Tab-separated table of C-alpha atoms and ligand atoms in Angstrom:
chain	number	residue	atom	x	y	z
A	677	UNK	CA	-67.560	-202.095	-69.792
A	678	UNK	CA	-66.692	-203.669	-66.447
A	679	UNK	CA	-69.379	-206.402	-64.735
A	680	UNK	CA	-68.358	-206.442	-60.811
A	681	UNK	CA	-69.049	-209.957	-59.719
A	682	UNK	CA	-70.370	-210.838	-56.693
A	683	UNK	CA	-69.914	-214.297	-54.885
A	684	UNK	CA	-70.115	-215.139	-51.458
A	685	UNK	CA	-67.041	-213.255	-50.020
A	686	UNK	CA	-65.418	-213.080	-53.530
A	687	UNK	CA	-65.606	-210.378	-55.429
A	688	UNK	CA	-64.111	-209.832	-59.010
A	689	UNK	CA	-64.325	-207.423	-62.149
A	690	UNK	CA	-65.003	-209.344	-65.479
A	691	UNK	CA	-63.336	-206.353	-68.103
A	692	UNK	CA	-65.720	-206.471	-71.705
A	693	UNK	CA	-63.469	-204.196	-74.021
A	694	UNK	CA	-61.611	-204.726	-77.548
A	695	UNK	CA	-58.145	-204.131	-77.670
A	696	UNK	CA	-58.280	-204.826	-73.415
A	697	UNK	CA	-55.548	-207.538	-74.283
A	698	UNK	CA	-53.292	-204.564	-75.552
A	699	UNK	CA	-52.864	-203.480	-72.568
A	700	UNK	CA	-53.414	-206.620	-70.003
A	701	UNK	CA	-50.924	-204.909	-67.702
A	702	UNK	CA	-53.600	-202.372	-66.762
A	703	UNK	CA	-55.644	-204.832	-65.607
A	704	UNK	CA	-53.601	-207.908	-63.876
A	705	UNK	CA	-50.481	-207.794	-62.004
A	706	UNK	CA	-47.918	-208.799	-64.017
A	707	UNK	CA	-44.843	-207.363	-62.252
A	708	UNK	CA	-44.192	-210.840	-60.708
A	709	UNK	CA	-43.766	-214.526	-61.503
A	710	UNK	CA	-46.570	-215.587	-63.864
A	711	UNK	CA	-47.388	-219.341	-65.416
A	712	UNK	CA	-49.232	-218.611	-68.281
A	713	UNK	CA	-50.734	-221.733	-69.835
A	714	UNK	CA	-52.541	-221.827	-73.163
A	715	UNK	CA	-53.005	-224.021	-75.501
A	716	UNK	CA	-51.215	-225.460	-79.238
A	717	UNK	CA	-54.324	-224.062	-81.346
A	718	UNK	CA	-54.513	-220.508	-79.617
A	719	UNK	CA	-52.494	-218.125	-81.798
A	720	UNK	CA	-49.018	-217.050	-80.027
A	721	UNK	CA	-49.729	-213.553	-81.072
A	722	UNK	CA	-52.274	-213.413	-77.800
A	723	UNK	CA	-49.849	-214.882	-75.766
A	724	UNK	CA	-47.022	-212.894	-76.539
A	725	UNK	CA	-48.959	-210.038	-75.999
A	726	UNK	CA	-49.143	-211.355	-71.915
A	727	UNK	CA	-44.880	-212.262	-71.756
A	728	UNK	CA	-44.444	-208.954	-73.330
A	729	UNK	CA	-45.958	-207.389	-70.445
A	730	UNK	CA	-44.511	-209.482	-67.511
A	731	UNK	CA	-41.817	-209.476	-65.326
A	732	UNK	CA	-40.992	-213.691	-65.520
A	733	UNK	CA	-43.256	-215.156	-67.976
A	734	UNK	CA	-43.421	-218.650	-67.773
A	735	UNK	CA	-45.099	-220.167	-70.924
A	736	UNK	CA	-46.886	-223.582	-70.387
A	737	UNK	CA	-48.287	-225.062	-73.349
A	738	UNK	CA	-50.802	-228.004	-73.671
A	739	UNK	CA	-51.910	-230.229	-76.660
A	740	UNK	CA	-55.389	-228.245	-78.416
A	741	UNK	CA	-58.497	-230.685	-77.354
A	742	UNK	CA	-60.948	-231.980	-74.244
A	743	UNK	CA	-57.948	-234.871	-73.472
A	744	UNK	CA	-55.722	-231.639	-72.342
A	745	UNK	CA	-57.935	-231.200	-69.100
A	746	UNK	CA	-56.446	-233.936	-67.294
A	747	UNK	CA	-54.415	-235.189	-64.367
A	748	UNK	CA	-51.228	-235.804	-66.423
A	749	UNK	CA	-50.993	-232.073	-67.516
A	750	UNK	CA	-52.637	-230.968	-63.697
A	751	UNK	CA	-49.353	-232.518	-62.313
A	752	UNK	CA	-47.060	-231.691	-64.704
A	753	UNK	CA	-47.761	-227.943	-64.799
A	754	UNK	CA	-48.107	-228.064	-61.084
A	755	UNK	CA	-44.327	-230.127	-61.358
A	756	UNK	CA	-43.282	-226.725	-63.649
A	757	UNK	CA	-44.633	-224.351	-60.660
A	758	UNK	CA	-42.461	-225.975	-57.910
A	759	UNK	CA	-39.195	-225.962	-60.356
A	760	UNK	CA	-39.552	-222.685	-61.078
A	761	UNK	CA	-40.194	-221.616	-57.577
A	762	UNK	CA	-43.086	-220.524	-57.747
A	763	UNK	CA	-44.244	-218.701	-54.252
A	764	UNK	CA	-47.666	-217.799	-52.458
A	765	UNK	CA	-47.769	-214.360	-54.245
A	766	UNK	CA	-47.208	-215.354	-57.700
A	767	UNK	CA	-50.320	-216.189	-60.437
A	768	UNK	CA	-51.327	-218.144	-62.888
A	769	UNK	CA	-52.985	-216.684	-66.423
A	770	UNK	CA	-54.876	-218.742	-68.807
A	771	UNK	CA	-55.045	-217.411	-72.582
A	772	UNK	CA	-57.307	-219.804	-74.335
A	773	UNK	CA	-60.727	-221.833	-73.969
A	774	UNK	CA	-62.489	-223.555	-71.423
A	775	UNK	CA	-59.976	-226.297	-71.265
A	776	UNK	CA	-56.993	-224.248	-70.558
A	777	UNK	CA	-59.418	-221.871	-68.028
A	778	UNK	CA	-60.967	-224.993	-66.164
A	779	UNK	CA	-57.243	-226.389	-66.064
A	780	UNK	CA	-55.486	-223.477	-65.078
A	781	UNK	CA	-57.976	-222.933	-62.765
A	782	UNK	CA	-57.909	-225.522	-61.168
A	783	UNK	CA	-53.668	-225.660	-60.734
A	784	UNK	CA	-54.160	-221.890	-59.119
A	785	UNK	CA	-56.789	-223.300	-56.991
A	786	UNK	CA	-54.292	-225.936	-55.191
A	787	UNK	CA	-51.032	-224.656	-55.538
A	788	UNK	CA	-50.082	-223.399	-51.922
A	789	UNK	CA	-53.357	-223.943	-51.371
A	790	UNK	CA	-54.644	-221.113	-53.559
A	791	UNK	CA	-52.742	-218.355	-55.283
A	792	UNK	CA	-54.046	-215.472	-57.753
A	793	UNK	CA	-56.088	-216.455	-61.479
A	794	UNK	CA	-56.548	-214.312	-64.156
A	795	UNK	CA	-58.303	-215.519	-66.922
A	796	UNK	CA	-58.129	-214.044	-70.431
A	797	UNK	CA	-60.900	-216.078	-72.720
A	798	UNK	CA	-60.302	-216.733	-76.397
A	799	UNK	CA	-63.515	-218.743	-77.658
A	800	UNK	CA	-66.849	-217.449	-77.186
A	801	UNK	CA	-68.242	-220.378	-75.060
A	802	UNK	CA	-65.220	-219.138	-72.636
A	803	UNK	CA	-66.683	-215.360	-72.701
A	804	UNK	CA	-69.897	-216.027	-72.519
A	805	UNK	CA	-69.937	-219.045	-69.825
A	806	UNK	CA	-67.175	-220.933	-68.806
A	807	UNK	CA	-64.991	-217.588	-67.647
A	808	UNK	CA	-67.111	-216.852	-64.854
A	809	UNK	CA	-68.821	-218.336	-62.098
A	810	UNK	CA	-65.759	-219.863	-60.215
A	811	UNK	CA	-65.883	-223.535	-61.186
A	812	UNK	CA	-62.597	-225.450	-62.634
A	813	UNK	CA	-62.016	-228.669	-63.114
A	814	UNK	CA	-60.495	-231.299	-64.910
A	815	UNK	CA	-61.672	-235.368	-66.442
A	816	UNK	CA	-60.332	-238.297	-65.005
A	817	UNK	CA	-61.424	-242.073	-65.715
A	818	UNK	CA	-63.378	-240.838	-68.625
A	819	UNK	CA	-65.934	-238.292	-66.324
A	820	UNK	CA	-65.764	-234.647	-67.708
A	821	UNK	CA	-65.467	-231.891	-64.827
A	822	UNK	CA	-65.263	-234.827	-62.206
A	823	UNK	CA	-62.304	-233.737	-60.036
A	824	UNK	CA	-62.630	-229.624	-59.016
A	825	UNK	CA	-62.777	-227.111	-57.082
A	826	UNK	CA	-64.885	-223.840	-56.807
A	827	UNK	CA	-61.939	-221.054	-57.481
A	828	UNK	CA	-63.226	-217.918	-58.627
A	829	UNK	CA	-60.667	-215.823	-60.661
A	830	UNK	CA	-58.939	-212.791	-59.194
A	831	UNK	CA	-60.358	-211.209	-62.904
A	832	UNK	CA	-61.219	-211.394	-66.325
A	833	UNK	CA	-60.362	-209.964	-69.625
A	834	UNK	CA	-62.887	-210.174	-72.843
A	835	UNK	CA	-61.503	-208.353	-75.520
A	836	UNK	CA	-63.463	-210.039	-78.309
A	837	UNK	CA	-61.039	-209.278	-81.044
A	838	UNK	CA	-59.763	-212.740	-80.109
A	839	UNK	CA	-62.804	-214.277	-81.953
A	840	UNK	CA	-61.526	-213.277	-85.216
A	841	UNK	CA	-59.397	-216.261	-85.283
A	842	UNK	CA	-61.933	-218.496	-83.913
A	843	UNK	CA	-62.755	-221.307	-86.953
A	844	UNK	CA	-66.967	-220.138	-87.312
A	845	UNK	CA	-67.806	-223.972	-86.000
A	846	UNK	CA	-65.990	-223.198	-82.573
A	847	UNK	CA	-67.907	-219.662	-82.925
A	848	UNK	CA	-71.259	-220.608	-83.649
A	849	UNK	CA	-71.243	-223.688	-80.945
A	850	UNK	CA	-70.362	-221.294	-78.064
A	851	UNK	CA	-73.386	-218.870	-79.402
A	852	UNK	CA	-75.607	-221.593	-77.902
A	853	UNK	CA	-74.539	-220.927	-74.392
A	854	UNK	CA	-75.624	-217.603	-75.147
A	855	UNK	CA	-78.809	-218.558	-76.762
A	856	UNK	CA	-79.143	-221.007	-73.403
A	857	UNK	CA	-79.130	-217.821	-71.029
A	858	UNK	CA	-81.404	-215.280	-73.448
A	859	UNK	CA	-84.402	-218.560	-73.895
A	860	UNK	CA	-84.373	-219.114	-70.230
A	861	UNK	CA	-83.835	-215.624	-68.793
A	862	UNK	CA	-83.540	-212.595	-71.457
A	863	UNK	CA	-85.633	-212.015	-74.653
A	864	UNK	CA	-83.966	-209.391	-75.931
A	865	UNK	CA	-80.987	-211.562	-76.451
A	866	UNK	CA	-82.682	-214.360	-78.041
A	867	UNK	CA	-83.872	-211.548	-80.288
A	868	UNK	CA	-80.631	-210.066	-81.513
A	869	UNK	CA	-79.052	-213.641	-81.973
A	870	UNK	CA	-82.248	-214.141	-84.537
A	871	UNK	CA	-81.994	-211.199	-86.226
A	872	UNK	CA	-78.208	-210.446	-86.093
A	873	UNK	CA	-76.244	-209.741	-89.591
A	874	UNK	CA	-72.984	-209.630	-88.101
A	875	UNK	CA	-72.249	-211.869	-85.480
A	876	UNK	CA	-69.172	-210.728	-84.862
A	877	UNK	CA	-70.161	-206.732	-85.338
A	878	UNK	CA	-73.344	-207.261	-82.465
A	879	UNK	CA	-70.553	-209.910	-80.984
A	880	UNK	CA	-69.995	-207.165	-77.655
A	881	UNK	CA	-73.938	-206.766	-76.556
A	882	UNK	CA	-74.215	-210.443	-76.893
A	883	UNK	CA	-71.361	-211.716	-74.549
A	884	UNK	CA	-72.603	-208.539	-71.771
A	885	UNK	CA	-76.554	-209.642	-72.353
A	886	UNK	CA	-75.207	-213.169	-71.776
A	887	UNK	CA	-72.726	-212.731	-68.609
A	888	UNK	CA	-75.473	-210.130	-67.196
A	889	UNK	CA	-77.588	-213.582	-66.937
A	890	UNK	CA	-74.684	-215.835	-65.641
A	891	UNK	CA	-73.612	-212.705	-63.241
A	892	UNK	CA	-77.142	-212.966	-61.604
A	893	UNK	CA	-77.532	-216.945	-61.852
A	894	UNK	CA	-74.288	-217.275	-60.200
A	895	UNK	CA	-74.573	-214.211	-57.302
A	896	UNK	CA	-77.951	-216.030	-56.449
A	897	UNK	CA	-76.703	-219.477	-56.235
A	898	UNK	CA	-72.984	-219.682	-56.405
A	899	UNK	CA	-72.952	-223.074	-55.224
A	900	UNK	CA	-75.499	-224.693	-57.958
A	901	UNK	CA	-77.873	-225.540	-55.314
A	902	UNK	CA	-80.975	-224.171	-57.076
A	903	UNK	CA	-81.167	-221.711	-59.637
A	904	UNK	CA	-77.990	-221.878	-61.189
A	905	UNK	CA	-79.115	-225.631	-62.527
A	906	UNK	CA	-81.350	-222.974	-65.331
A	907	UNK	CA	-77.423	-223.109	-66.957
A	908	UNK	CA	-77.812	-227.019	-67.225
A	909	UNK	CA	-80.767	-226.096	-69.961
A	910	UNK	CA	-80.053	-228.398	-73.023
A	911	UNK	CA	-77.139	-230.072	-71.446
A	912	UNK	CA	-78.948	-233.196	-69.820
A	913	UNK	CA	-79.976	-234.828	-73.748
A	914	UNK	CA	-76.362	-232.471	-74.841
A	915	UNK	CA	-74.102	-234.459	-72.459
A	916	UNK	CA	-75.506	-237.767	-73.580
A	917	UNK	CA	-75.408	-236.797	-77.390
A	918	UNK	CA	-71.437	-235.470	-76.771
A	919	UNK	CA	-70.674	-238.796	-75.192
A	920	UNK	CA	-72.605	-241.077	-77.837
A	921	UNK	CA	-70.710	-239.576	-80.785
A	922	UNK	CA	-67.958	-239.575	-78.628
A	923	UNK	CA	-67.284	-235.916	-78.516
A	924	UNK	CA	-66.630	-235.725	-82.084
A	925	UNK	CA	-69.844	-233.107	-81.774
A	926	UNK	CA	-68.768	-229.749	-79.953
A	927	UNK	CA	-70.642	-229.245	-76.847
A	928	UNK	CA	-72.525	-226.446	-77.900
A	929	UNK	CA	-74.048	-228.204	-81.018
A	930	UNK	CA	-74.742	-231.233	-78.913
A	931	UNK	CA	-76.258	-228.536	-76.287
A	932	UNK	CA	-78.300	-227.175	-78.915
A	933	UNK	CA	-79.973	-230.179	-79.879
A	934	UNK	CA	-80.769	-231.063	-76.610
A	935	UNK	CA	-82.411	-228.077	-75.255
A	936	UNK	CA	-84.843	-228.954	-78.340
A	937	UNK	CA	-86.554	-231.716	-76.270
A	938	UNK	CA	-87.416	-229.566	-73.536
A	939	UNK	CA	-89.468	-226.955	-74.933
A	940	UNK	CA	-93.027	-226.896	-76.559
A	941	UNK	CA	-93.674	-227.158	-80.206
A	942	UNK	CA	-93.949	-223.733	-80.873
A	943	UNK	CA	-90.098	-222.890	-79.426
A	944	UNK	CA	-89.324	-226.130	-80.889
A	945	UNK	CA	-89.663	-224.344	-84.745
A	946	UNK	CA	-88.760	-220.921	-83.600
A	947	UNK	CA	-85.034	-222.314	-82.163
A	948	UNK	CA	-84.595	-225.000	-84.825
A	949	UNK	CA	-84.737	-221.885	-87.196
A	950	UNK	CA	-82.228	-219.858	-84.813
A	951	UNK	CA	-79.978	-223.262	-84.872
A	952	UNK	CA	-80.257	-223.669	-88.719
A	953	UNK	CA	-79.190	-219.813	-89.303
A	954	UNK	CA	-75.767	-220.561	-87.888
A	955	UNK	CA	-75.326	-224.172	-89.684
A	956	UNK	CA	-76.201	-225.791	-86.079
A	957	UNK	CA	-77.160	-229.786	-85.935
A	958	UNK	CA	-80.857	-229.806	-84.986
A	959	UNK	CA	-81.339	-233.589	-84.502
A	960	UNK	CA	-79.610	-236.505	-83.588
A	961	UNK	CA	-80.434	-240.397	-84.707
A	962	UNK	CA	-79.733	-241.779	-81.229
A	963	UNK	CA	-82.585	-243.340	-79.645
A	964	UNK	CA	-84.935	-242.676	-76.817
A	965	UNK	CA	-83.270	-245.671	-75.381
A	966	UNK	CA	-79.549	-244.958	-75.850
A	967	UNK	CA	-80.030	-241.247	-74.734
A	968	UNK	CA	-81.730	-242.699	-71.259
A	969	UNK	CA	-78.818	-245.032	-70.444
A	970	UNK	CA	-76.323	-242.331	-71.316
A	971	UNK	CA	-78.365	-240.018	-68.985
A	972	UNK	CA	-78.691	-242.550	-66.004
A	973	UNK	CA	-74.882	-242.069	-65.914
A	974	UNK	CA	-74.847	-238.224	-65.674
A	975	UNK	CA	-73.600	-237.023	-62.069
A	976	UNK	CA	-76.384	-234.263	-62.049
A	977	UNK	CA	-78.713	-237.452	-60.650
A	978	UNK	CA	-78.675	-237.882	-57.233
A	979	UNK	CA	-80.013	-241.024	-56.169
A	980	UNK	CA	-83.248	-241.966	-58.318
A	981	UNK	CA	-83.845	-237.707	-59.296
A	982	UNK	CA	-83.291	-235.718	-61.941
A	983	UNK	CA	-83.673	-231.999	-62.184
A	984	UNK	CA	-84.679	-231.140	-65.525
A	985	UNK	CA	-84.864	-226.905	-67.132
A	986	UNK	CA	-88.133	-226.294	-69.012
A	987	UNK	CA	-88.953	-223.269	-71.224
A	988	UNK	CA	-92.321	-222.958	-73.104
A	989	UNK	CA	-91.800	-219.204	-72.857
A	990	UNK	CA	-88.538	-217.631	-73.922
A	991	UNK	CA	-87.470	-215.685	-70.900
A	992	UNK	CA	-88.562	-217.837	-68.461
A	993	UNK	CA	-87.695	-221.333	-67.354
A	994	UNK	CA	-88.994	-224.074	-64.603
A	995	UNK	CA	-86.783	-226.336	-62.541
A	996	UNK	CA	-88.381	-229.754	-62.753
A	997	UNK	CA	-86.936	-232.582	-60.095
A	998	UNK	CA	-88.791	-235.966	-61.608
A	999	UNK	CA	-87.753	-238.907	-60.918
A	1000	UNK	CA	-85.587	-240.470	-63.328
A	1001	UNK	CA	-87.426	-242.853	-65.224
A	1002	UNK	CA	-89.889	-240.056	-65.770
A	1003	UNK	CA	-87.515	-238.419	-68.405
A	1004	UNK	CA	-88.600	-240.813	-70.881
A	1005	UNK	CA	-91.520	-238.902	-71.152
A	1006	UNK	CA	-89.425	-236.703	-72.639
A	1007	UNK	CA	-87.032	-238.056	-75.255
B	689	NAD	N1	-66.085	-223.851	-65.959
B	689	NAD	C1	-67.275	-223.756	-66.482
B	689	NAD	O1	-68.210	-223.189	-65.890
B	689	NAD	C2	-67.512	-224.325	-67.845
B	689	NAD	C3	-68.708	-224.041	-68.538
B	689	NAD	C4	-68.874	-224.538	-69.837
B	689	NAD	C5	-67.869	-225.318	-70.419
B	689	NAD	N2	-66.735	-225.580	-69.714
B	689	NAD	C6	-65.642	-226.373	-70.298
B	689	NAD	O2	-65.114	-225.655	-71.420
B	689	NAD	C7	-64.479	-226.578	-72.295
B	689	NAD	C8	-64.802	-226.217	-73.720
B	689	NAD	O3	-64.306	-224.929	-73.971
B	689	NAD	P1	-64.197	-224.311	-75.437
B	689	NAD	O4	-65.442	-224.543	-76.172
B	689	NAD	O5	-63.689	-222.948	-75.247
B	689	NAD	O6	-63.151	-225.277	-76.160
B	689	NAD	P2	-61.544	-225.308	-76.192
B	689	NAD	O7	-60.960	-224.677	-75.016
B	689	NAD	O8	-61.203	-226.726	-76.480
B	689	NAD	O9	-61.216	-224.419	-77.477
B	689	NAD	C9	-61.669	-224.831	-78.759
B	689	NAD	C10	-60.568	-224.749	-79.826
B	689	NAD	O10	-60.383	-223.408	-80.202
B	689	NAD	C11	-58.994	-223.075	-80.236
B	689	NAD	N3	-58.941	-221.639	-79.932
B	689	NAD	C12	-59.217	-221.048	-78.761
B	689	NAD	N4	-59.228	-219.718	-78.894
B	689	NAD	C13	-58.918	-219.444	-80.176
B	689	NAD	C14	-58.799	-218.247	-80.931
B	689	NAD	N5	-59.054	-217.050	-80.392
B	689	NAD	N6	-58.451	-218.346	-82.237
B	689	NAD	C15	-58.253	-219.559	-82.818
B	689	NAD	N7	-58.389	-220.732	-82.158
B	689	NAD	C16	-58.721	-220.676	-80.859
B	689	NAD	C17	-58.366	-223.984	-79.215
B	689	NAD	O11	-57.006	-224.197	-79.510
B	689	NAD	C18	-59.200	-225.257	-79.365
B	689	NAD	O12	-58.682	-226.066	-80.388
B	689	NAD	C19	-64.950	-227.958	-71.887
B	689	NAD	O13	-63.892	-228.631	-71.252
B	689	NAD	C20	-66.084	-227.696	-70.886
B	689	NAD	O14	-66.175	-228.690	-69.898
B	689	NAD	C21	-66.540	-225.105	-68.456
């Protein structure tokens, strides 16, 4: 299964096939000089799997965790690139999460002022959301995402075999991303999340239900100045629940919870029961108060606004802008 992806002037191919990573050199070009940066919890096998394949591997590899996706590792791999001569036509692979795609990203996105990025995702929030839709970045001062560029990749391999040696808490938290797109924009995905048996046997029609969603958000509104906000769904409360239990909660679970206080009571019981099927936190004991003040400082606000995602129907979603004191009202 291949999803073409449109953006702007870029165009890519997103590849959805098991096994794909068996033969990556079908699908990148490899026959040059290739950083390849992962990460120290991603299992070599995958990796090896890319050198086997390439004509001069170079294998970068960061520390597991959110503190990877910073300056210190930016530079150094970019301090790597130059020593190893790195020219316009060579590329840069990622083989691992969001941290190692947003970082490596990001490098590709800068170094001679842009080279080639493939990205081969290895948890599910990666598959389902963070792989696509051109945005890398990395933290500084304590900011997630705050320094970054829009880069789309040149393409992208699923092969969902990967997932098998995904820890089920990783698993389950990046099912909420997926959950995020079927409430707000598909049904029929919500649906076969609920009634799944086998996550990881219905694992394929999720992650193509879920990038069909992010393939149309982004193609509409590549730059997130309207519709693509309908991906922020859950993550205004989520952000300010990660950074109160100072991301010791994945962001999925803290997305989870917070998409909770922006639907009616109805969904409310219908996606705390979704939640609760895959051992998902449903509630937090952080108060109204201590959510607002973390919210005040999320960079979505501009000036004294706030755009907020609503569902009350799953399937379809509204784009609030309220001012910010408003969102009270809500928590
Ligand atoms: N660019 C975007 O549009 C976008 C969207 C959403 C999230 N993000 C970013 O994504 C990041 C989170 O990504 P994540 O949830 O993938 O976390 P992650 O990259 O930290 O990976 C989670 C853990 O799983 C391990 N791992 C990865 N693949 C594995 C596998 N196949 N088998 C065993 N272990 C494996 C990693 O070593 C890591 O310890 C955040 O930095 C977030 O800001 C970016």
């Amino acid at each position: 299964m291949k999803l073409e992806i449109k953006m702007n002037s870029h165009q890519y191919d997103v590849v959805i096939e098991k096994n794909s990573l068996n033969e990556v050199n079908k699908y990148f070009d490899l026959s040059r000089k290739v950083l390849i940066l992962t990460d120290s919890g991603i299992p070599s096998e995958y990796v090896k799997k890319i050198v086997d394949v390439t004509k001069e591997p170079i294998v970068h590899v960061i520390e597991q965790g959110e503190a990877s996706k910073s300056f210190n590792n930016f530079e150094k791999i970019l301090d790597v690139m130059i020593e190893n001569r790195f020219s316009r036509s060579d590329c840069v692979v990622a083989c691992g999460g969001g941290v190692v795609g947003d970082l490596a990203g990001f490098v590709a996105s800068v170094y001679m002022r842009g080279i080639d990025f493939y990205n081969v995702p290895t948890t599910l929030l990666s598959q389902v959301d963070s792989s696509i839709g051109g945005k890398t970045a990395i933290d500084k001062l304590g900011y997630k995402n705050v320094v970054g560029a829009f880069y789309p990749p040149k393409k992208v391999l699923i092969d969902s075999n990967v997932l098998k040696t995904l820890d089920q808490r990783n698993l389950h938290a990046g099912l909420v991303e997926a959950l995020k797109m079927g409430l707000t924009c598909d049904k029929t995905l919500v649906d076969l999340i609920k009634e799944s048996n086998s996550l990881l046997e219905d694992i394929d029609e999720i992650i193509i239900k879920a990038l069909q969603v992010k393939k149309y958000v982004v193609e509409t509104d590549p730059y997130e100045q309207n519709i693509r906000k309908v991906l922020n769904f859950g993550h205004t409360v989520g952000h300010a629940v990660e950074a109160h239990q100072n991301y010791n909660l994945l962001h999925g679970e803290c997305v989870g919870i917070g998409m909770l206080y922006f639907v009616n009571d109805d969904l409310k019981q219908e996606i705390t029961t979704i939640l609760n099927k895959y051992n998902l936190p449903t509630t937090t004991d952080i108060s109204s108060d201590e959510l607002y003040n973390y919210i005040t400082l999320d960079k979505k606000r501009t000036n004294d606004d706030i755009s907020i995602v609503l569902v009350n129907k799953i399937g379809t979603y509204e784009i609030k802008k309220i001012k910010l004191t408003d969102i009270k009202q809500y928590l």
